[in-house]
Protein backbone atom coordinates (compact mmCIF):
# COMPACT_ATOMS: atom_id res chain seq x y z
CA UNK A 1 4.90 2.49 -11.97
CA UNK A 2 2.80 -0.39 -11.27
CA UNK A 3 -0.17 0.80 -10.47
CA UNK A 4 -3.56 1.70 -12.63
CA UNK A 5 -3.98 5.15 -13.10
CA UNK A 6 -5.46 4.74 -16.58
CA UNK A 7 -7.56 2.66 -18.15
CA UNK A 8 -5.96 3.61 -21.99
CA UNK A 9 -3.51 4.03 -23.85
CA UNK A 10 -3.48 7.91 -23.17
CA UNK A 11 -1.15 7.97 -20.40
CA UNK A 12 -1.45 11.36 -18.01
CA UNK A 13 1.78 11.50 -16.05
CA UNK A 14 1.85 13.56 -13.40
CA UNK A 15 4.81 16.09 -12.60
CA UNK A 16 6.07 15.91 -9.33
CA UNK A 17 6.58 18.88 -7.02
CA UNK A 18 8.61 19.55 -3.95
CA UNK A 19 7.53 21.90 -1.19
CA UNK A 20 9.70 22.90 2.17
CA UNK A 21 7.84 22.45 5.24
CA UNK A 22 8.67 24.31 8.77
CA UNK A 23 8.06 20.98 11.34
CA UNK A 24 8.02 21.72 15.27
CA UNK A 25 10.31 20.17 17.27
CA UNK A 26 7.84 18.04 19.02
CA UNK A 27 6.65 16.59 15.95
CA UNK A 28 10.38 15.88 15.16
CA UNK A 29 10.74 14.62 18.50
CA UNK A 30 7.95 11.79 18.36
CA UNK A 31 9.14 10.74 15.09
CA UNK A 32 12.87 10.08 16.55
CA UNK A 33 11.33 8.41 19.65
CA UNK A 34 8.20 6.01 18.71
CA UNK A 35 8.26 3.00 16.25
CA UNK A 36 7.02 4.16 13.20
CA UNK A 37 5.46 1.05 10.98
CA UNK A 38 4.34 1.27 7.15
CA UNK A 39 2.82 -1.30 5.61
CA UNK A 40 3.26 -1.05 2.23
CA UNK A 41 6.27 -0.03 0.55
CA UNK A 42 7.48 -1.47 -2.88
CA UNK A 43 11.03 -1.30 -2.73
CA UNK A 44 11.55 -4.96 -4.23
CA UNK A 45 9.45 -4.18 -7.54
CA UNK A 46 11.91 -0.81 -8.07
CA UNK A 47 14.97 -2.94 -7.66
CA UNK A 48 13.63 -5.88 -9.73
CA UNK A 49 15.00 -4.14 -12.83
CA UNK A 50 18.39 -3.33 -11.79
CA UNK A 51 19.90 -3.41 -8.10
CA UNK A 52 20.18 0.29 -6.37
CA UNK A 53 21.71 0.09 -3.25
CA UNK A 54 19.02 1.62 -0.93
CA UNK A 55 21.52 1.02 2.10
CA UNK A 56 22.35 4.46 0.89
CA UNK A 57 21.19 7.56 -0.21
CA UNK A 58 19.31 7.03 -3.75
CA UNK A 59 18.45 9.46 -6.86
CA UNK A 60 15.44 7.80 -7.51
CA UNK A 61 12.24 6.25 -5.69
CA UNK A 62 10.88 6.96 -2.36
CA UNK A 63 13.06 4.79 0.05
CA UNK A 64 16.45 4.99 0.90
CA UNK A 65 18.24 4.62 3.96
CA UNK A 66 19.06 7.77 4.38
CA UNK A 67 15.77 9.24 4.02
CA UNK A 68 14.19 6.97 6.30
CA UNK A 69 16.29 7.38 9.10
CA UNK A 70 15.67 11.36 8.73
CA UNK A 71 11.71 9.95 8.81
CA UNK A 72 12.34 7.73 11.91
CA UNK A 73 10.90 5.19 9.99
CA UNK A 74 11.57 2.03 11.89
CA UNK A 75 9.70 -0.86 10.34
CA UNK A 76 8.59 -0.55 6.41
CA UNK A 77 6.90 -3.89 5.46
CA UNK A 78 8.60 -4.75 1.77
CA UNK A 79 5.84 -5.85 -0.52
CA UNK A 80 6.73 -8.95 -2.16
CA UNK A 81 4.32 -7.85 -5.30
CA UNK A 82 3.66 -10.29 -8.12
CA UNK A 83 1.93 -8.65 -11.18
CA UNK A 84 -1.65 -10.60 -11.85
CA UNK A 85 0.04 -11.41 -15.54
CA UNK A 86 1.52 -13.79 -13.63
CA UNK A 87 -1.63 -15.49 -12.02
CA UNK A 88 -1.95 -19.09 -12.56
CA UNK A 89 1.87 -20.01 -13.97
CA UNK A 90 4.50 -21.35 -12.52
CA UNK A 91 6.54 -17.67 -12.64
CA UNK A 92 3.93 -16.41 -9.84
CA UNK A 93 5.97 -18.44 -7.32
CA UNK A 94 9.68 -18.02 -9.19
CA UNK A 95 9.09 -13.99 -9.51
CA UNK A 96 8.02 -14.00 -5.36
CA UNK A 97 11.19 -15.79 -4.84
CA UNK A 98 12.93 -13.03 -6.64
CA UNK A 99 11.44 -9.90 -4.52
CA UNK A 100 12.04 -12.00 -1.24
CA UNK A 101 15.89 -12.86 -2.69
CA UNK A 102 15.92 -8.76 -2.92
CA UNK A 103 14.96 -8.33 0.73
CA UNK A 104 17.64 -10.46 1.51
CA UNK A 105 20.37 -8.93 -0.43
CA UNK A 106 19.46 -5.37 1.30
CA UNK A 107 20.25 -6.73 4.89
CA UNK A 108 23.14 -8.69 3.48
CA UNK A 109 24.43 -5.63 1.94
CA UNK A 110 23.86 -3.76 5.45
CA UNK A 111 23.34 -6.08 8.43
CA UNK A 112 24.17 -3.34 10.70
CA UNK A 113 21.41 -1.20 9.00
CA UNK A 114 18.52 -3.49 8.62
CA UNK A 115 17.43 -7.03 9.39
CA UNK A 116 13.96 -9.02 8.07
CA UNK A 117 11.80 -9.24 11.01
CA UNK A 118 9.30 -11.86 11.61
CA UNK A 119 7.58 -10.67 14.33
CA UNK A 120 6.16 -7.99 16.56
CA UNK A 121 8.81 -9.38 18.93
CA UNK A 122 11.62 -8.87 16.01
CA UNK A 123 10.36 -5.44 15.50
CA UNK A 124 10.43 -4.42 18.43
CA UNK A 125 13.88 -6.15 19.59
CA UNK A 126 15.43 -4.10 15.75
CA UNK A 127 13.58 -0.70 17.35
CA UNK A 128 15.87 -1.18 20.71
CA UNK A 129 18.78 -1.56 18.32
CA UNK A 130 17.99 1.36 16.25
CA UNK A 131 18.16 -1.00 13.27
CA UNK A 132 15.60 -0.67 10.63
CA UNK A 133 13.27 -3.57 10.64
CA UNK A 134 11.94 -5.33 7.21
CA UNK A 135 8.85 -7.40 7.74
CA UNK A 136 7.53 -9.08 4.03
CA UNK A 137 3.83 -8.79 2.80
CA UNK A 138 2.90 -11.07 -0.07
CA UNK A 139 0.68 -8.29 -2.73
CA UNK A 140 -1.70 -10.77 -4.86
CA UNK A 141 -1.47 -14.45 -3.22
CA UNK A 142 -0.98 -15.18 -6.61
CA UNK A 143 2.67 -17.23 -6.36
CA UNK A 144 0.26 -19.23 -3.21
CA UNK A 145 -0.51 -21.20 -6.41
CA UNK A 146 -3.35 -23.23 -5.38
CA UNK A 147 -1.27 -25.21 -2.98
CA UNK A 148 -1.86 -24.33 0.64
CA UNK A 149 1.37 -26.00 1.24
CA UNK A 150 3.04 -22.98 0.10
CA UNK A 151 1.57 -20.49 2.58
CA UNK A 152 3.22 -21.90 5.01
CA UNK A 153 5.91 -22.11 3.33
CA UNK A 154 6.14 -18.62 2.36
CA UNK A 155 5.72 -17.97 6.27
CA UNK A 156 8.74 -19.87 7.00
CA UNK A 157 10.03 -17.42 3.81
CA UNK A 158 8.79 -14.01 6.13
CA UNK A 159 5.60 -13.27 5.17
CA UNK A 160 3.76 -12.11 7.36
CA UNK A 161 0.63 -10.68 5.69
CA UNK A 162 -1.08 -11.73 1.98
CA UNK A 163 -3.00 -8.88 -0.10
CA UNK A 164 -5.39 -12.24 -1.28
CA UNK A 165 -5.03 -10.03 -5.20
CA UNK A 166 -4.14 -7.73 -6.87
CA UNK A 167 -5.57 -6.53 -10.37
CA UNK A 168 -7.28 -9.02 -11.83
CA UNK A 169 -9.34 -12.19 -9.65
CA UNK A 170 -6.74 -15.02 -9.02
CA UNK A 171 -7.37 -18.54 -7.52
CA UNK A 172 -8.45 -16.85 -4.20
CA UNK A 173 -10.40 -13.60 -4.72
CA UNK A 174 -11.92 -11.23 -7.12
CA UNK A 175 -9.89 -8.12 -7.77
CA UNK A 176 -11.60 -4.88 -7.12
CA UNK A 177 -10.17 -3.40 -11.12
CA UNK A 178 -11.34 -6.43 -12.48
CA UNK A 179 -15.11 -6.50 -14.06
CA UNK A 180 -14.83 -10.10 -14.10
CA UNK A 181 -16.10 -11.17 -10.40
CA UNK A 182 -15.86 -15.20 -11.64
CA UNK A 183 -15.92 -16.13 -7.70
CA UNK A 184 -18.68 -13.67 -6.23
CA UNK A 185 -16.05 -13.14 -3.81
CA UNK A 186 -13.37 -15.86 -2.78
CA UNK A 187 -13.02 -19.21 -4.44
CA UNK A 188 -13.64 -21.78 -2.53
CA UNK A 189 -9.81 -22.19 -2.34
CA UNK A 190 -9.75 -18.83 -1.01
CA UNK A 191 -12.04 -19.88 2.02
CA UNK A 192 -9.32 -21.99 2.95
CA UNK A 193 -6.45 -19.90 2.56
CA UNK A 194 -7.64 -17.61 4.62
CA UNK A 195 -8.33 -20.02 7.45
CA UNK A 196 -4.69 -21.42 6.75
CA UNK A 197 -3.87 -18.12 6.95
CA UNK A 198 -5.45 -17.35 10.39
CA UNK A 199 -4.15 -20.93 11.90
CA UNK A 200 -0.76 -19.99 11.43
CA UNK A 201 -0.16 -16.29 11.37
CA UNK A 202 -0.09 -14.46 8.71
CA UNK A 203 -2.59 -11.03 8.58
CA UNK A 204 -4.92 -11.45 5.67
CA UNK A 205 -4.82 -8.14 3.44
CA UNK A 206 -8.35 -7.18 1.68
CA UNK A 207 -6.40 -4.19 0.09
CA UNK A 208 -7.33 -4.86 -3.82
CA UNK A 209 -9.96 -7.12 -3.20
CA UNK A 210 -14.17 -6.80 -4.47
CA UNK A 211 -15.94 -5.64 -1.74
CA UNK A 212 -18.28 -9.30 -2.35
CA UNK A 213 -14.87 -10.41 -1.16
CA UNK A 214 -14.45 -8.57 1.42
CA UNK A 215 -17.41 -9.48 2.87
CA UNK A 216 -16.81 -12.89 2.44
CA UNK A 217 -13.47 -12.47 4.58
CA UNK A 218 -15.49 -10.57 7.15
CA UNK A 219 -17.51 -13.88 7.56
CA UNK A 220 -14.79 -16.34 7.27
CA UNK A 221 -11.76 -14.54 9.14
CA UNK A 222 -10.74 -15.80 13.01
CA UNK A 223 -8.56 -13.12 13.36
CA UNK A 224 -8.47 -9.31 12.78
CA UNK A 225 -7.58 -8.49 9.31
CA UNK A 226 -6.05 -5.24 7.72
CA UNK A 227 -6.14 -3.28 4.55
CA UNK A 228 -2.21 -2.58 4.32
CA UNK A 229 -2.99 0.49 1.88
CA UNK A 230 -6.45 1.44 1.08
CA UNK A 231 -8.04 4.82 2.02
CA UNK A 232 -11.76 5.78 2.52
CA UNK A 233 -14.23 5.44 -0.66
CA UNK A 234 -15.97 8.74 0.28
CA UNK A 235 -13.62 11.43 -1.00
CA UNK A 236 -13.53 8.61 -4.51
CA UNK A 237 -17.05 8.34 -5.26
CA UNK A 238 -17.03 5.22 -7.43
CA UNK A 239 -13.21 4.03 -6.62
CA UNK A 240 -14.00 0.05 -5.66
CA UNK A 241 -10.19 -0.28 -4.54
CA UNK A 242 -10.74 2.36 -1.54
CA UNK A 243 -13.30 0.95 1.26
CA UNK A 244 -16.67 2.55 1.97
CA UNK A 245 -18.17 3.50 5.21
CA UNK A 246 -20.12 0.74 5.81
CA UNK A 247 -16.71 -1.44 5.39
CA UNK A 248 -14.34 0.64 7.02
CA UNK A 249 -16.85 0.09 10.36
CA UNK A 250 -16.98 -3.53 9.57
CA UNK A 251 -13.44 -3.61 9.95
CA UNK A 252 -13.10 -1.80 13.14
CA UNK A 253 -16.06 -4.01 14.50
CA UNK A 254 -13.94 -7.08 13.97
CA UNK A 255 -10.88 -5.70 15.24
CA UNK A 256 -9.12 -4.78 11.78
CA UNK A 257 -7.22 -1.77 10.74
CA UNK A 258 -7.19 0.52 7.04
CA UNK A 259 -3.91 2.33 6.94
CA UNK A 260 -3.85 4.85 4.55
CA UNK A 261 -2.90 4.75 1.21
CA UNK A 262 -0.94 7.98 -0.28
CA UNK A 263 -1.28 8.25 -3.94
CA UNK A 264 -3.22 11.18 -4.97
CA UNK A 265 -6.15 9.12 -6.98
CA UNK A 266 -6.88 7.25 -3.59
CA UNK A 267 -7.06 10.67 -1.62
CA UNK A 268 -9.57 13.27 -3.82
CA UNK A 269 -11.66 13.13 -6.34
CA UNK A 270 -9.82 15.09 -8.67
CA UNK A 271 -6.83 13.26 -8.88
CA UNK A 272 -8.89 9.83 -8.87
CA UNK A 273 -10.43 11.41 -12.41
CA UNK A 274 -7.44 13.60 -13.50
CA UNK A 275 -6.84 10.79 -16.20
CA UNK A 276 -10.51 9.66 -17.13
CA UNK A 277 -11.06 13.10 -17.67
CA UNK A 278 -7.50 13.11 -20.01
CA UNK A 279 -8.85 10.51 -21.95
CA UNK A 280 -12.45 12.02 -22.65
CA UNK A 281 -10.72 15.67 -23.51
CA UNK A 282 -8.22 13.59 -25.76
CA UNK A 283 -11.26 11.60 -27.71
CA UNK A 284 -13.73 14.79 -27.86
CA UNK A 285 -10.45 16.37 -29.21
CA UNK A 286 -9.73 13.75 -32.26
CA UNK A 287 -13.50 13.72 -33.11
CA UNK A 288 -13.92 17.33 -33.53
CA UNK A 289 -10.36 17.80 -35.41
CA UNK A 290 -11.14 14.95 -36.93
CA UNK A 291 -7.88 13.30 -36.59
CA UNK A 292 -6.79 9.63 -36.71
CA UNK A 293 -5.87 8.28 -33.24
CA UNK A 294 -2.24 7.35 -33.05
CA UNK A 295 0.38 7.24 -30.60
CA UNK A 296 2.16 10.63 -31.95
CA UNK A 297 -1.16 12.25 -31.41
CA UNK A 298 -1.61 11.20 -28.23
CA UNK A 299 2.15 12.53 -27.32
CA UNK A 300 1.25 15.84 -28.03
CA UNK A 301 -2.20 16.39 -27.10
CA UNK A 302 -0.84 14.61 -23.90
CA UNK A 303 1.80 17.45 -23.34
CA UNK A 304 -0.25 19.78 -23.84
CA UNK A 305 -3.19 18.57 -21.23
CA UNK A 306 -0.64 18.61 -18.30
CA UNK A 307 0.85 22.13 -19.57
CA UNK A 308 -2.98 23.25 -19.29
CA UNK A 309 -4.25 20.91 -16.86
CA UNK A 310 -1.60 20.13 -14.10
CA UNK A 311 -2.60 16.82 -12.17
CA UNK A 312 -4.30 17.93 -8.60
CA UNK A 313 -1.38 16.71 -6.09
CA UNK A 314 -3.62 15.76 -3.28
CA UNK A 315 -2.30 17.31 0.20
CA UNK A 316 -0.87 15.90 3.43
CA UNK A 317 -4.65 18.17 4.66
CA UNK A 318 -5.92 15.52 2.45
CA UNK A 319 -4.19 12.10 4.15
CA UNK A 320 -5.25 13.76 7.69
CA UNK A 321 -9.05 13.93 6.33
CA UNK A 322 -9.03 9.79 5.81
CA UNK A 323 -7.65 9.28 8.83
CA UNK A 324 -10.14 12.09 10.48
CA UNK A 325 -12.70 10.18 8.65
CA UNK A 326 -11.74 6.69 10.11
CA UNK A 327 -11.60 7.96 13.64
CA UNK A 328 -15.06 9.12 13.04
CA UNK A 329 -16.58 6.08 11.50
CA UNK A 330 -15.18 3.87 13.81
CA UNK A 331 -15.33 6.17 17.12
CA UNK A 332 -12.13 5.22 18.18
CA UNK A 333 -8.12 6.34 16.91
CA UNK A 334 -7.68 2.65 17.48
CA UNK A 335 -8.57 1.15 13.56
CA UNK A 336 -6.41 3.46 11.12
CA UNK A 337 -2.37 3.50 10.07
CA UNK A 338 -0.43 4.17 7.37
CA UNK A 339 0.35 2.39 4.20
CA UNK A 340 1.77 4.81 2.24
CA UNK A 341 1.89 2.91 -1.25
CA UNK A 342 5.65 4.74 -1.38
CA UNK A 343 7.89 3.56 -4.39
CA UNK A 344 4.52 1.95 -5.90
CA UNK A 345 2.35 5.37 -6.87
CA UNK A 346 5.29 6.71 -8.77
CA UNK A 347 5.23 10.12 -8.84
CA UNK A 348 1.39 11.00 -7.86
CA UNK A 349 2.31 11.77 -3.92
CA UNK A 350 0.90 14.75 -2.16
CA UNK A 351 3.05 17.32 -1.45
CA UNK A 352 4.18 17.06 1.51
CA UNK A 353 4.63 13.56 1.65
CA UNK A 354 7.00 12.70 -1.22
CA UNK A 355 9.04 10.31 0.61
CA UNK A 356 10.01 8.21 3.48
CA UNK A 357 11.98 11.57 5.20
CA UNK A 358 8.18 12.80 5.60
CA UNK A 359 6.90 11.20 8.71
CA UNK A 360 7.56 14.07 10.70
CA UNK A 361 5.26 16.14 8.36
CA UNK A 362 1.89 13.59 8.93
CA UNK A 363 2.83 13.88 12.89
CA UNK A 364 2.98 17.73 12.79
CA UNK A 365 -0.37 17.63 10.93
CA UNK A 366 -1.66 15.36 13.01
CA UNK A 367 -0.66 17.47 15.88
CA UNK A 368 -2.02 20.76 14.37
CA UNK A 369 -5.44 18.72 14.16
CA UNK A 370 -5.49 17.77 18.24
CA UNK A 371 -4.45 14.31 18.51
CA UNK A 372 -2.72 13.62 21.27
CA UNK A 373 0.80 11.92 20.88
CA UNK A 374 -0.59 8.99 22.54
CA UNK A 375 -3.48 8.97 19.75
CA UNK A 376 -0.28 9.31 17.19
CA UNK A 377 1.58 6.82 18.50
CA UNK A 378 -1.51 4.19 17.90
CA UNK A 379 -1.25 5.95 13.88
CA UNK A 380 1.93 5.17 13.56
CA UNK A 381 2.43 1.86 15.09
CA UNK A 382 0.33 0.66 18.19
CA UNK A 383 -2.77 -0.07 15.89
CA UNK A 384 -1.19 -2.73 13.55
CA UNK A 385 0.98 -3.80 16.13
CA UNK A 386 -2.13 -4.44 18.13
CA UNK A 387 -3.75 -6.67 14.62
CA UNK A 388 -0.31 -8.25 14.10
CA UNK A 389 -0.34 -9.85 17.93
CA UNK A 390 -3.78 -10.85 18.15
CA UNK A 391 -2.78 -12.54 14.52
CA UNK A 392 0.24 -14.73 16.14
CA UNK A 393 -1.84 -15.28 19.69
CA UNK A 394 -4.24 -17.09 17.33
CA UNK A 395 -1.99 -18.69 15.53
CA UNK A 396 -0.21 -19.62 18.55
CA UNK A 397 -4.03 -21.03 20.19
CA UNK A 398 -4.48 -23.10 16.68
């Protein structure tokens, strides 16, 4: 799991839990029929370790193909993710090449079951085919290394959108975990990278990024921007890597979209504490006992606070209040998507939405809640479609 969902030693890992849901046949129906797009799924990261074909069905993870053809999910952007250890070295670049390489090797291993897609135009042409399409986005511009040279060559690589980074600040943003915000924002580096970016079209992602940096993009950004897996700030009072109001309507203003992260600590409150709250029972616990901290200690009191405590799954109710939320803020369905963070929140999903079969699920709910399938169609793919051609008709103008 590569995400942060403690900040010690105590590690509070949550038990995943299956539940059977009854979808109608229209929800079915829309799934099978319209282009379904996520923007962030970390299939390369699982595989880094050791290959698992995902051409077919899988034990593990989130993705398979299988499963995602039971979704009718049609376009999953692979996130080329490069851990922020990495940041400033020469590896940043070599480990990028890796995840890419990985990419590769899944439409090698299947060519009549996926193929990388560049652009809307390739997504769209792979839809027609019923082939699964696999757009690239670059989490933590990291392996960018300083060099714009290298964003365009990563472009002629695939990418086709750049979370600027990731957990700590790089050479081109601060990182909403990190307490250290050395650039107030972006580097002056990361000024130009994101013009670079703009010029020749590639989305720039302020997922993971300070909100000073977000602003910052606001100002400096030509083209609409997205955050390819945040969710809204308001249901995680305090949670920097979610966006507030006031940015999430900033975003729509310029033309952006937020698609929707999944893991439970970006979707309620209690899940964004469940392990804060671990680690304060687990040090009130050793003070009063009067025990030494060690790692045998923490085992067992650990065991016991999930026996006692189970972690608070959020809900697919809650993923269809941020995207309720969105629509309000922004008065339009237009500015919100999905980014389900799937195979990179380990096993923190809401039930519900446990994997890439679960599409049909969000549509029913979405259904349930009066959209209209035209307003679900926009969720699922219309909206970032929408960003990603405004991104190459700029690119194409400059």
């Amino acid at each position: 799991m590569k995400r942060f969902l403690t900040t010690s030693a105590l590690v509070l890992w949550a038990i995943s839990d299956t539940v059977a849901f009854d979808v109608s046949e229209k929800a079915n129906e829309i799934a099978k029929n319209t282009l379904i797009i996520d923007t962030h799924i970390d299939v390369p990261f699982r595989l880094n370790d050791g290959w698992v074909d995902v051409t077919k069905a899988t034990e593990g993870g989130n993705f398979d193909y299988p499963r995602a053809v039971k979704g009718g999910l049609n376009a999953p952007f692979m996130s080329i993710y490069t851990p922020a250890t990495l940041d400033g070295t020469p590896e940043a670049k070599s480990h990028a090449e890796r995840m890419i390489a990985i990419v590769e090797k899944i439409v090698e291993t299947a060519p009549d079951q996926f193929q990388i897609a560049h652009s809307v135009a390739d997504v769209e042409n792979a839809f027609s085919k019923g082939i699964i399409a696999l757009p690239m986005g670059m989490e933590n511009g990291s392996p960018i290394s300083g060099d714009l040279d290298n964003i365009d060559y990563f472009y002629k690589r695939g990418i086709r959108y750049v979370t600027l980074s990731h957990s700590k600040a790089n050479g081109i943003s601060d990182s909403s975990y990190d307490d250290n915000k050395k650039w107030k924002g972006l580097s002056d580096f990361g000024i130009k990278a994101v013009e670079r970016m703009n010029n020749i079209g590639i989305m720039v992602d302020v997922s993971h990024i300070s909100d000073t940096a977000f602003w910052k993009v606001m100002e400096v950004a030509k083209a609409p921007v997205i955050a390819s897996h945040s969710s809204a700030r308001k249901f995680t009072p305090g949670f920097e890597r979610n966006m507030n109001d006031k940015m999430i309507k900033a975003l729509a203003e310029q033309g952006g979209v937020i698609m929707i992260n999944y893991g439970s600590s970006f979707l309620s409150k209690a899940a964004n504490q469940y392990n804060l709250n671990g680690i304060k029972a687990y040090q009130a616990y050793i003070k009063s006992e009067g025990l030494k901290n060690t790692q045998e200690e923490q085992n067992s009191f650990r065991k016991r606070y999930a026996e006692e405590t189970p972690y608070p799954f959020a809900t697919l109710d809650d993923v269809l209040n941020h995207i309720d939320h969105v629509v309000k803020l922004a008065g339009s369905v237009d500015y919100v998507g999905i980014g389900s963070d799937y195979d990179g929140v380990g096993n923190t999903l809401p039930v519900g939405l446990k994997d890439v079969s679960s599409y049909p699920n969000l549509i029913d709910g979405l259904l349930e809640r009066g959209y209209s399938e035209a307003d679900i169609k926009k969720i699922l793919s219309g909206n970032i479609l929408r960003v990603w051609r405004e991104v190459e008709q700029y690119a194409a103008q400059h």
